């Protein structure tokens, strides 16, 4: 006899998936942070000009970024959660830049039970997001960028997908070695869940994405006694309080510029990591980054490992 899951059981599964990937907001992985480089410095990035994952934090940051870079990474999470990502970013004609970032998250092997509590199998939830960004200089240090976001989710036999927009700005104060950045994401993103494929008398439920607003600054001084950089971000999505991130990076051995140490705080949670950069064959740089990040709700600490390749200019 074929067993089916009741509406009540389906709601329980949705609740569990939301808990392990956030606190009830749709696609929480869109603002959990990506890349070991960013996670180690408190999930800051609104003004991180040379970041490979600029499309995720601020579309304007792809402007005048320099060399073409490609990279990928993975976060090692508890509770069966999976999160990995890849990105390509490049400067094009006239200092303008483009970037493409893909993020995948999922929860596997969630127990599936009927209304009486009997185990009938396991299910998973898969979510993907694709960011495309274009940016360029508007006027004397002021840069702007536009992003397109596509997200999709599959829960058992129910699919949902949506497309939206993002935009951002940054201002480069070269005299003070500082950059100020601002971005808005998730404009017009909305999931429409149609459960008729899962049980006979299904219905359509719309789930709006909260608008994400992020602002930040970054200060870099490569000529300091030990080359150093500071980052600070604040961000807010509509259903949450204001979040903050603080980070510091420095070169511990002055003559070893390929090694950098990173430390950060995100809403009072500690993070740390390192990056090691070297040159191999025709690549301008190969960068390996690692981060360890304290998780909320007393979950085990998560780890992230990235690899980035920078091509010659």
mmCIF file of N, CA and C in Angstrom, residues 61-190:
data_model
loop_
_atom_site.group_PDB
_atom_site.id
_atom_site.type_symbol
_atom_site.label_atom_id
_atom_site.label_comp_id
_atom_site.label_asym_id
_atom_site.label_seq_id
_atom_site.Cartn_x
_atom_site.Cartn_y
_atom_site.Cartn_z
ATOM 1 N N UNK A 61 30.673 46.419 -6.924
ATOM 2 C CA UNK A 61 32.069 46.097 -6.646
ATOM 3 C C UNK A 61 32.768 45.353 -7.778
ATOM 4 N N UNK A 62 32.024 44.963 -8.812
ATOM 5 C CA UNK A 62 32.676 44.339 -9.965
ATOM 6 C C UNK A 62 33.333 45.392 -10.858
ATOM 7 N N UNK A 63 33.071 46.672 -10.602
ATOM 8 C CA UNK A 63 33.650 47.755 -11.396
ATOM 9 C C UNK A 63 35.136 47.927 -11.077
ATOM 10 N N UNK A 64 35.951 48.039 -12.128
ATOM 11 C CA UNK A 64 37.390 48.316 -11.983
ATOM 12 C C UNK A 64 38.075 47.357 -11.022
ATOM 13 N N UNK A 65 37.729 46.092 -11.101
ATOM 14 C CA UNK A 65 38.267 45.125 -10.129
ATOM 15 C C UNK A 65 39.640 44.589 -10.522
ATOM 16 N N UNK A 66 40.041 44.768 -11.783
ATOM 17 C CA UNK A 66 41.351 44.277 -12.176
ATOM 18 C C UNK A 66 41.280 42.943 -12.876
ATOM 19 N N UNK A 67 42.114 41.991 -12.448
ATOM 20 C CA UNK A 67 42.281 40.734 -13.154
ATOM 21 C C UNK A 67 41.023 39.871 -13.114
ATOM 22 N N UNK A 68 40.935 38.969 -14.090
ATOM 23 C CA UNK A 68 39.870 37.970 -14.119
ATOM 24 C C UNK A 68 40.150 36.896 -13.080
ATOM 25 N N UNK A 69 39.127 36.526 -12.313
ATOM 26 C CA UNK A 69 39.288 35.514 -11.271
ATOM 27 C C UNK A 69 38.155 34.502 -11.347
ATOM 28 N N UNK A 70 38.469 33.271 -10.988
ATOM 29 C CA UNK A 70 37.477 32.215 -10.905
ATOM 30 C C UNK A 70 37.753 31.407 -9.650
ATOM 31 N N UNK A 71 36.703 30.965 -8.982
ATOM 32 C CA UNK A 71 36.923 30.218 -7.745
ATOM 33 C C UNK A 71 35.693 29.435 -7.330
ATOM 34 N N UNK A 72 35.885 28.594 -6.334
ATOM 35 C CA UNK A 72 34.792 27.787 -5.801
ATOM 36 C C UNK A 72 35.127 27.420 -4.366
ATOM 37 N N UNK A 73 34.099 27.018 -3.623
ATOM 38 C CA UNK A 73 34.328 26.677 -2.226
ATOM 39 C C UNK A 73 33.172 25.901 -1.634
ATOM 40 N N UNK A 74 33.348 25.512 -0.375
ATOM 41 C CA UNK A 74 32.364 24.688 0.308
ATOM 42 C C UNK A 74 32.332 25.056 1.783
ATOM 43 N N UNK A 75 31.116 25.108 2.348
ATOM 44 C CA UNK A 75 30.956 25.262 3.787
ATOM 45 C C UNK A 75 30.577 23.916 4.387
ATOM 46 N N UNK A 76 31.236 23.550 5.466
ATOM 47 C CA UNK A 76 30.985 22.283 6.141
ATOM 48 C C UNK A 76 30.107 22.570 7.356
ATOM 49 N N UNK A 77 28.827 22.140 7.269
ATOM 50 C CA UNK A 77 27.801 22.509 8.234
ATOM 51 C C UNK A 77 27.258 21.285 8.950
ATOM 52 N N UNK A 78 26.665 21.530 10.118
ATOM 53 C CA UNK A 78 26.037 20.457 10.882
ATOM 54 C C UNK A 78 24.599 20.238 10.414
ATOM 55 N N UNK A 79 23.926 19.273 10.999
ATOM 56 C CA UNK A 79 22.507 18.973 10.754
ATOM 57 C C UNK A 79 22.224 18.607 9.303
ATOM 58 N N UNK A 80 23.185 17.995 8.639
ATOM 59 C CA UNK A 80 22.962 17.534 7.278
ATOM 60 C C UNK A 80 22.852 18.627 6.243
ATOM 61 N N UNK A 81 23.246 19.859 6.579
ATOM 62 C CA UNK A 81 23.152 20.967 5.636
ATOM 63 C C UNK A 81 24.354 20.973 4.692
ATOM 64 N N UNK A 82 24.101 21.360 3.464
ATOM 65 C CA UNK A 82 25.135 21.426 2.436
ATOM 66 C C UNK A 82 25.091 22.817 1.809
ATOM 67 N N UNK A 83 26.257 23.423 1.639
ATOM 68 C CA UNK A 83 26.332 24.735 1.000
ATOM 69 C C UNK A 83 27.654 24.834 0.249
ATOM 70 N N UNK A 84 27.572 24.946 -1.074
ATOM 71 C CA UNK A 84 28.783 25.177 -1.865
ATOM 72 C C UNK A 84 28.478 26.193 -2.959
ATOM 73 N N UNK A 85 29.542 26.723 -3.593
ATOM 74 C CA UNK A 85 29.383 27.895 -4.444
ATOM 75 C C UNK A 85 30.550 28.012 -5.417
ATOM 76 N N UNK A 86 30.352 28.783 -6.470
ATOM 77 C CA UNK A 86 31.393 29.064 -7.457
ATOM 78 C C UNK A 86 31.148 30.453 -8.024
ATOM 79 N N UNK A 87 32.207 31.091 -8.520
ATOM 80 C CA UNK A 87 32.052 32.454 -9.013
ATOM 81 C C UNK A 87 33.101 32.767 -10.069
ATOM 82 N N UNK A 88 32.730 33.642 -10.993
ATOM 83 C CA UNK A 88 33.618 34.178 -12.012
ATOM 84 C C UNK A 88 33.444 35.688 -12.033
ATOM 85 N N UNK A 89 34.547 36.432 -12.015
ATOM 86 C CA UNK A 89 34.478 37.894 -12.013
ATOM 87 C C UNK A 89 35.594 38.445 -12.889
ATOM 88 N N UNK A 90 35.262 39.472 -13.689
ATOM 89 C CA UNK A 90 36.259 39.987 -14.613
ATOM 90 C C UNK A 90 36.005 41.448 -14.924
ATOM 91 N N UNK A 91 37.087 42.194 -15.148
ATOM 92 C CA UNK A 91 36.977 43.556 -15.653
ATOM 93 C C UNK A 91 36.886 43.513 -17.165
ATOM 94 N N UNK A 92 36.039 44.383 -17.724
ATOM 95 C CA UNK A 92 35.913 44.447 -19.175
ATOM 96 C C UNK A 92 36.267 45.865 -19.633
ATOM 97 N N UNK A 93 35.870 46.231 -20.817
ATOM 98 C CA UNK A 93 36.279 47.494 -21.427
ATOM 99 C C UNK A 93 35.960 48.705 -20.558
ATOM 100 N N UNK A 94 36.933 49.616 -20.464
ATOM 101 C CA UNK A 94 36.730 50.877 -19.774
ATOM 102 C C UNK A 94 36.620 50.778 -18.276
ATOM 103 N N UNK A 95 37.095 49.705 -17.696
ATOM 104 C CA UNK A 95 37.038 49.546 -16.252
ATOM 105 C C UNK A 95 35.756 48.952 -15.730
ATOM 106 N N UNK A 96 34.747 48.815 -16.589
ATOM 107 C CA UNK A 96 33.516 48.155 -16.151
ATOM 108 C C UNK A 96 33.795 46.679 -15.882
ATOM 109 N N UNK A 97 32.944 46.065 -15.090
ATOM 110 C CA UNK A 97 33.168 44.676 -14.732
ATOM 111 C C UNK A 97 31.879 43.872 -14.734
ATOM 112 N N UNK A 98 32.028 42.549 -14.828
ATOM 113 C CA UNK A 98 30.895 41.640 -14.761
ATOM 114 C C UNK A 98 31.253 40.498 -13.813
ATOM 115 N N UNK A 99 30.233 39.848 -13.282
ATOM 116 C CA UNK A 99 30.464 38.724 -12.381
ATOM 117 C C UNK A 99 29.277 37.777 -12.445
ATOM 118 N N UNK A 100 29.552 36.502 -12.236
ATOM 119 C CA UNK A 100 28.525 35.468 -12.181
ATOM 120 C C UNK A 100 28.828 34.569 -10.995
ATOM 121 N N UNK A 101 27.858 34.441 -10.091
ATOM 122 C CA UNK A 101 28.038 33.634 -8.878
ATOM 123 C C UNK A 101 26.890 32.644 -8.756
ATOM 124 N N UNK A 102 27.221 31.407 -8.424
ATOM 125 C CA UNK A 102 26.224 30.344 -8.217
ATOM 126 C C UNK A 102 26.388 29.785 -6.807
ATOM 127 N N UNK A 103 25.263 29.627 -6.107
ATOM 128 C CA UNK A 103 25.264 29.081 -4.747
ATOM 129 C C UNK A 103 24.244 27.950 -4.671
ATOM 130 N N UNK A 104 24.631 26.835 -4.091
ATOM 131 C CA UNK A 104 23.727 25.694 -3.902
ATOM 132 C C UNK A 104 23.648 25.360 -2.421
ATOM 133 N N UNK A 105 22.442 25.178 -1.926
ATOM 134 C CA UNK A 105 22.259 24.724 -0.548
ATOM 135 C C UNK A 105 21.234 23.607 -0.538
ATOM 136 N N UNK A 106 21.343 22.706 0.441
ATOM 137 C CA UNK A 106 20.387 21.613 0.543
ATOM 138 C C UNK A 106 20.415 21.034 1.943
ATOM 139 N N UNK A 107 19.353 20.322 2.250
ATOM 140 C CA UNK A 107 19.261 19.522 3.471
ATOM 141 C C UNK A 107 18.887 18.116 3.038
ATOM 142 N N UNK A 108 19.699 17.136 3.361
ATOM 143 C CA UNK A 108 19.468 15.761 2.927
ATOM 144 C C UNK A 108 19.053 14.868 4.082
ATOM 145 N N UNK A 109 18.423 13.750 3.703
ATOM 146 C CA UNK A 109 18.101 12.666 4.637
ATOM 147 C C UNK A 109 17.242 13.119 5.803
ATOM 148 N N UNK A 110 16.273 14.008 5.532
ATOM 149 C CA UNK A 110 15.286 14.347 6.551
ATOM 150 C C UNK A 110 14.263 13.218 6.612
ATOM 151 N N UNK A 111 13.983 12.688 7.802
ATOM 152 C CA UNK A 111 13.057 11.577 7.929
ATOM 153 C C UNK A 111 11.646 11.976 7.520
ATOM 154 N N UNK A 112 11.018 11.123 6.697
ATOM 155 C CA UNK A 112 9.662 11.353 6.221
ATOM 156 C C UNK A 112 8.724 10.374 6.940
ATOM 157 N N UNK A 113 7.713 10.882 7.621
ATOM 158 C CA UNK A 113 6.788 10.039 8.390
ATOM 159 C C UNK A 113 5.346 10.359 8.010
ATOM 160 N N UNK A 114 4.476 9.364 8.197
ATOM 161 C CA UNK A 114 3.063 9.593 7.935
ATOM 162 C C UNK A 114 2.408 10.234 9.150
ATOM 163 N N UNK A 115 1.099 10.418 9.078
ATOM 164 C CA UNK A 115 0.386 11.120 10.129
ATOM 165 C C UNK A 115 0.435 10.387 11.464
ATOM 166 N N UNK A 116 0.707 9.064 11.417
ATOM 167 C CA UNK A 116 0.796 8.268 12.638
ATOM 168 C C UNK A 116 2.227 8.172 13.181
ATOM 169 N N UNK A 117 3.158 8.832 12.494
ATOM 170 C CA UNK A 117 4.536 8.829 12.964
ATOM 171 C C UNK A 117 5.393 7.708 12.440
ATOM 172 N N UNK A 118 4.886 6.905 11.502
ATOM 173 C CA UNK A 118 5.666 5.800 10.958
ATOM 174 C C UNK A 118 6.659 6.311 9.912
ATOM 175 N N UNK A 119 7.898 5.824 9.991
ATOM 176 C CA UNK A 119 8.930 6.224 9.046
ATOM 177 C C UNK A 119 8.649 5.603 7.682
ATOM 178 N N UNK A 120 8.568 6.436 6.641
ATOM 179 C CA UNK A 120 8.284 5.925 5.296
ATOM 180 C C UNK A 120 9.381 6.295 4.295
ATOM 181 N N UNK A 121 10.464 6.882 4.756
ATOM 182 C CA UNK A 121 11.560 7.219 3.868
ATOM 183 C C UNK A 121 12.255 8.502 4.289
ATOM 184 N N UNK A 122 13.066 9.029 3.403
ATOM 185 C CA UNK A 122 13.764 10.288 3.656
ATOM 186 C C UNK A 122 13.529 11.233 2.480
ATOM 187 N N UNK A 123 13.611 12.512 2.758
ATOM 188 C CA UNK A 123 13.451 13.524 1.723
ATOM 189 C C UNK A 123 14.548 14.566 1.877
ATOM 190 N N UNK A 124 14.635 15.451 0.911
ATOM 191 C CA UNK A 124 15.601 16.540 0.967
ATOM 192 C C UNK A 124 15.016 17.807 0.391
ATOM 193 N N UNK A 125 15.701 18.899 0.648
ATOM 194 C CA UNK A 125 15.323 20.199 0.098
ATOM 195 C C UNK A 125 16.544 20.778 -0.596
ATOM 196 N N UNK A 126 16.390 21.184 -1.863
ATOM 197 C CA UNK A 126 17.492 21.753 -2.625
ATOM 198 C C UNK A 126 17.152 23.166 -3.050
ATOM 199 N N UNK A 127 18.110 24.083 -2.901
ATOM 200 C CA UNK A 127 17.921 25.473 -3.300
ATOM 201 C C UNK A 127 19.158 25.960 -4.049
ATOM 202 N N UNK A 128 18.923 26.723 -5.102
ATOM 203 C CA UNK A 128 20.009 27.278 -5.902
ATOM 204 C C UNK A 128 19.756 28.754 -6.147
ATOM 205 N N UNK A 129 20.830 29.507 -6.229
ATOM 206 C CA UNK A 129 20.746 30.933 -6.551
ATOM 207 C C UNK A 129 21.854 31.269 -7.543
ATOM 208 N N UNK A 130 21.508 32.083 -8.531
ATOM 209 C CA UNK A 130 22.471 32.571 -9.518
ATOM 210 C C UNK A 130 22.419 34.091 -9.507
ATOM 211 N N UNK A 131 23.586 34.703 -9.366
ATOM 212 C CA UNK A 131 23.705 36.161 -9.376
ATOM 213 C C UNK A 131 24.495 36.574 -10.616
ATOM 214 N N UNK A 132 23.970 37.545 -11.344
ATOM 215 C CA UNK A 132 24.742 38.181 -12.409
ATOM 216 C C UNK A 132 24.831 39.666 -12.094
ATOM 217 N N UNK A 133 26.020 40.230 -12.198
ATOM 218 C CA UNK A 133 26.210 41.644 -11.852
ATOM 219 C C UNK A 133 27.029 42.351 -12.920
ATOM 220 N N UNK A 134 26.681 43.607 -13.135
ATOM 221 C CA UNK A 134 27.435 44.478 -14.030
ATOM 222 C C UNK A 134 27.641 45.812 -13.321
ATOM 223 N N UNK A 135 28.872 46.345 -13.383
ATOM 224 C CA UNK A 135 29.145 47.609 -12.709
ATOM 225 C C UNK A 135 30.161 48.448 -13.439
ATOM 226 N N UNK A 136 30.126 49.758 -13.196
ATOM 227 C CA UNK A 136 31.083 50.663 -13.814
ATOM 228 C C UNK A 136 31.160 51.967 -13.031
ATOM 229 N N UNK A 137 32.158 52.775 -13.356
ATOM 230 C CA UNK A 137 32.333 54.050 -12.672
ATOM 231 C C UNK A 137 31.360 55.070 -13.239
ATOM 232 N N UNK A 138 30.655 55.771 -12.337
ATOM 233 C CA UNK A 138 29.685 56.782 -12.736
ATOM 234 C C UNK A 138 30.336 58.155 -12.820
ATOM 235 N N UNK A 139 31.095 58.498 -11.764
ATOM 236 C CA UNK A 139 31.724 59.822 -11.755
ATOM 237 C C UNK A 139 32.774 59.886 -10.650
ATOM 238 N N UNK A 140 34.038 60.029 -11.026
ATOM 239 C CA UNK A 140 35.150 60.334 -10.124
ATOM 240 C C UNK A 140 35.092 59.581 -8.793
ATOM 241 N N UNK A 141 35.256 58.308 -8.863
ATOM 242 C CA UNK A 141 35.303 57.495 -7.657
ATOM 243 C C UNK A 141 33.984 56.893 -7.227
ATOM 244 N N UNK A 142 32.879 57.369 -7.820
ATOM 245 C CA UNK A 142 31.562 56.814 -7.518
ATOM 246 C C UNK A 142 31.238 55.746 -8.554
ATOM 247 N N UNK A 143 31.012 54.525 -8.090
ATOM 248 C CA UNK A 143 30.729 53.396 -8.962
ATOM 249 C C UNK A 143 29.334 52.852 -8.666
ATOM 250 N N UNK A 144 28.657 52.380 -9.705
ATOM 251 C CA UNK A 144 27.332 51.798 -9.545
ATOM 252 C C UNK A 144 27.250 50.446 -10.213
ATOM 253 N N UNK A 145 26.302 49.631 -9.781
ATOM 254 C CA UNK A 145 26.152 48.313 -10.368
ATOM 255 C C UNK A 145 24.723 47.822 -10.293
ATOM 256 N N UNK A 146 24.368 46.958 -11.222
ATOM 257 C CA UNK A 146 23.037 46.359 -11.285
ATOM 258 C C UNK A 146 23.195 44.841 -11.288
ATOM 259 N N UNK A 147 22.343 44.163 -10.539
ATOM 260 C CA UNK A 147 22.404 42.717 -10.468
ATOM 261 C C UNK A 147 21.066 42.076 -10.799
ATOM 262 N N UNK A 148 21.123 40.872 -11.349
ATOM 263 C CA UNK A 148 19.941 40.047 -11.595
ATOM 264 C C UNK A 148 20.089 38.786 -10.751
ATOM 265 N N UNK A 149 19.051 38.426 -10.008
ATOM 266 C CA UNK A 149 19.068 37.249 -9.150
ATOM 267 C C UNK A 149 18.035 36.242 -9.644
ATOM 268 N N UNK A 150 18.436 34.989 -9.676
ATOM 269 C CA UNK A 150 17.507 33.892 -9.969
ATOM 270 C C UNK A 150 17.626 32.865 -8.856
ATOM 271 N N UNK A 151 16.506 32.456 -8.287
ATOM 272 C CA UNK A 151 16.513 31.456 -7.219
ATOM 273 C C UNK A 151 15.485 30.389 -7.530
ATOM 274 N N UNK A 152 15.778 29.168 -7.109
ATOM 275 C CA UNK A 152 14.823 28.077 -7.270
ATOM 276 C C UNK A 152 14.961 27.117 -6.098
ATOM 277 N N UNK A 153 13.867 26.428 -5.804
ATOM 278 C CA UNK A 153 13.840 25.508 -4.672
ATOM 279 C C UNK A 153 13.006 24.283 -5.038
ATOM 280 N N UNK A 154 13.430 23.125 -4.546
ATOM 281 C CA UNK A 154 12.675 21.894 -4.712
ATOM 282 C C UNK A 154 12.517 21.233 -3.356
ATOM 283 N N UNK A 155 11.279 21.013 -2.952
ATOM 284 C CA UNK A 155 10.969 20.325 -1.707
ATOM 285 C C UNK A 155 10.045 19.165 -2.033
ATOM 286 N N UNK A 156 10.571 17.936 -1.908
ATOM 287 C CA UNK A 156 9.860 16.724 -2.307
ATOM 288 C C UNK A 156 9.471 16.871 -3.789
ATOM 289 N N UNK A 157 8.179 16.982 -4.117
ATOM 290 C CA UNK A 157 7.748 17.139 -5.503
ATOM 291 C C UNK A 157 7.242 18.541 -5.790
ATOM 292 N N UNK A 158 7.584 19.485 -4.943
ATOM 293 C CA UNK A 158 7.104 20.846 -5.109
ATOM 294 C C UNK A 158 8.269 21.735 -5.525
ATOM 295 N N UNK A 159 8.103 22.450 -6.629
ATOM 296 C CA UNK A 159 9.137 23.342 -7.135
ATOM 297 C C UNK A 159 8.666 24.785 -7.059
ATOM 298 N N UNK A 160 9.598 25.682 -6.802
ATOM 299 C CA UNK A 160 9.315 27.113 -6.825
ATOM 300 C C UNK A 160 10.545 27.827 -7.368
ATOM 301 N N UNK A 161 10.316 28.915 -8.062
ATOM 302 C CA UNK A 161 11.434 29.675 -8.616
ATOM 303 C C UNK A 161 11.017 31.129 -8.778
ATOM 304 N N UNK A 162 12.022 32.001 -8.877
ATOM 305 C CA UNK A 162 11.738 33.432 -8.981
ATOM 306 C C UNK A 162 12.968 34.157 -9.511
ATOM 307 N N UNK A 163 12.744 35.344 -10.053
ATOM 308 C CA UNK A 163 13.831 36.211 -10.508
ATOM 309 C C UNK A 163 13.601 37.608 -9.957
ATOM 310 N N UNK A 164 14.668 38.284 -9.630
ATOM 311 C CA UNK A 164 14.563 39.632 -9.076
ATOM 312 C C UNK A 164 15.782 40.452 -9.409
ATOM 313 N N UNK A 165 15.865 41.623 -8.799
ATOM 314 C CA UNK A 165 16.924 42.576 -9.101
ATOM 315 C C UNK A 165 17.692 42.974 -7.841
ATOM 316 N N UNK A 166 18.877 43.477 -8.056
ATOM 317 C CA UNK A 166 19.689 44.069 -6.993
ATOM 318 C C UNK A 166 20.424 45.266 -7.575
ATOM 319 N N UNK A 167 20.791 46.215 -6.734
ATOM 320 C CA UNK A 167 21.621 47.323 -7.193
ATOM 321 C C UNK A 167 22.533 47.763 -6.055
ATOM 322 N N UNK A 168 23.593 48.472 -6.404
ATOM 323 C CA UNK A 168 24.523 48.920 -5.374
ATOM 324 C C UNK A 168 25.403 50.056 -5.858
ATOM 325 N N UNK A 169 26.090 50.668 -4.902
ATOM 326 C CA UNK A 169 27.039 51.753 -5.170
ATOM 327 C C UNK A 169 28.254 51.573 -4.258
ATOM 328 N N UNK A 170 29.374 52.107 -4.681
ATOM 329 C CA UNK A 170 30.485 52.278 -3.748
ATOM 330 C C UNK A 170 31.255 53.531 -4.128
ATOM 331 N N UNK A 171 31.843 54.151 -3.123
ATOM 332 C CA UNK A 171 32.632 55.369 -3.335
ATOM 333 C C UNK A 171 34.044 55.124 -2.839
ATOM 334 N N UNK A 172 35.000 55.339 -3.719
ATOM 335 C CA UNK A 172 36.405 55.064 -3.434
ATOM 336 C C UNK A 172 37.118 56.356 -3.042
ATOM 337 N N UNK A 173 37.447 56.478 -1.749
ATOM 338 C CA UNK A 173 38.211 57.624 -1.258
ATOM 339 C C UNK A 173 39.685 57.237 -1.246
ATOM 340 N N UNK A 174 40.320 57.345 -2.401
ATOM 341 C CA UNK A 174 41.703 56.879 -2.530
ATOM 342 C C UNK A 174 42.646 57.604 -1.573
ATOM 343 N N UNK A 175 42.381 58.879 -1.353
ATOM 344 C CA UNK A 175 43.245 59.671 -0.481
ATOM 345 C C UNK A 175 43.289 59.093 0.927
ATOM 346 N N UNK A 176 42.171 58.513 1.371
ATOM 347 C CA UNK A 176 42.074 57.972 2.729
ATOM 348 C C UNK A 176 42.105 56.445 2.753
ATOM 349 N N UNK A 177 42.428 55.845 1.621
ATOM 350 C CA UNK A 177 42.517 54.381 1.496
ATOM 351 C C UNK A 177 41.225 53.691 1.941
ATOM 352 N N UNK A 178 40.087 54.325 1.714
ATOM 353 C CA UNK A 178 38.820 53.815 2.223
ATOM 354 C C UNK A 178 37.787 53.702 1.107
ATOM 355 N N UNK A 179 36.890 52.721 1.252
ATOM 356 C CA UNK A 179 35.780 52.523 0.325
ATOM 357 C C UNK A 179 34.502 52.390 1.138
ATOM 358 N N UNK A 180 33.451 53.089 0.706
ATOM 359 C CA UNK A 180 32.128 52.975 1.312
ATOM 360 C C UNK A 180 31.199 52.309 0.301
ATOM 361 N N UNK A 181 30.439 51.303 0.752
ATOM 362 C CA UNK A 181 29.561 50.576 -0.148
ATOM 363 C C UNK A 181 28.144 50.470 0.377
ATOM 364 N N UNK A 182 27.191 50.346 -0.543
ATOM 365 C CA UNK A 182 25.770 50.207 -0.192
ATOM 366 C C UNK A 182 25.092 49.361 -1.259
ATOM 367 N N UNK A 183 24.217 48.434 -0.857
ATOM 368 C CA UNK A 183 23.522 47.597 -1.832
ATOM 369 C C UNK A 183 22.137 47.211 -1.327
ATOM 370 N N UNK A 184 21.264 46.893 -2.279
ATOM 371 C CA UNK A 184 19.914 46.396 -1.996
ATOM 372 C C UNK A 184 19.694 45.146 -2.839
ATOM 373 N N UNK A 185 19.268 44.055 -2.200
ATOM 374 C CA UNK A 185 19.036 42.783 -2.887
ATOM 375 C C UNK A 185 17.600 42.304 -2.688
ATOM 376 N N UNK A 186 17.237 41.292 -3.477
ATOM 377 C CA UNK A 186 15.961 40.553 -3.369
ATOM 378 C C UNK A 186 14.755 41.371 -3.819
ATOM 379 N N UNK A 187 14.965 42.347 -4.690
ATOM 380 C CA UNK A 187 13.849 43.156 -5.188
ATOM 381 C C UNK A 187 12.963 42.290 -6.083
ATOM 382 N N UNK A 188 11.683 42.182 -5.734
ATOM 383 C CA UNK A 188 10.662 41.439 -6.501
ATOM 384 C C UNK A 188 10.826 39.923 -6.444
ATOM 385 N N UNK A 189 11.669 39.398 -5.568
ATOM 386 C CA UNK A 189 11.779 37.947 -5.434
ATOM 387 C C UNK A 189 10.582 37.404 -4.666
ATOM 388 N N UNK A 190 9.991 36.329 -5.197
ATOM 389 C CA UNK A 190 8.820 35.730 -4.551
ATOM 390 C C UNK A 190 8.713 34.266 -4.981
#
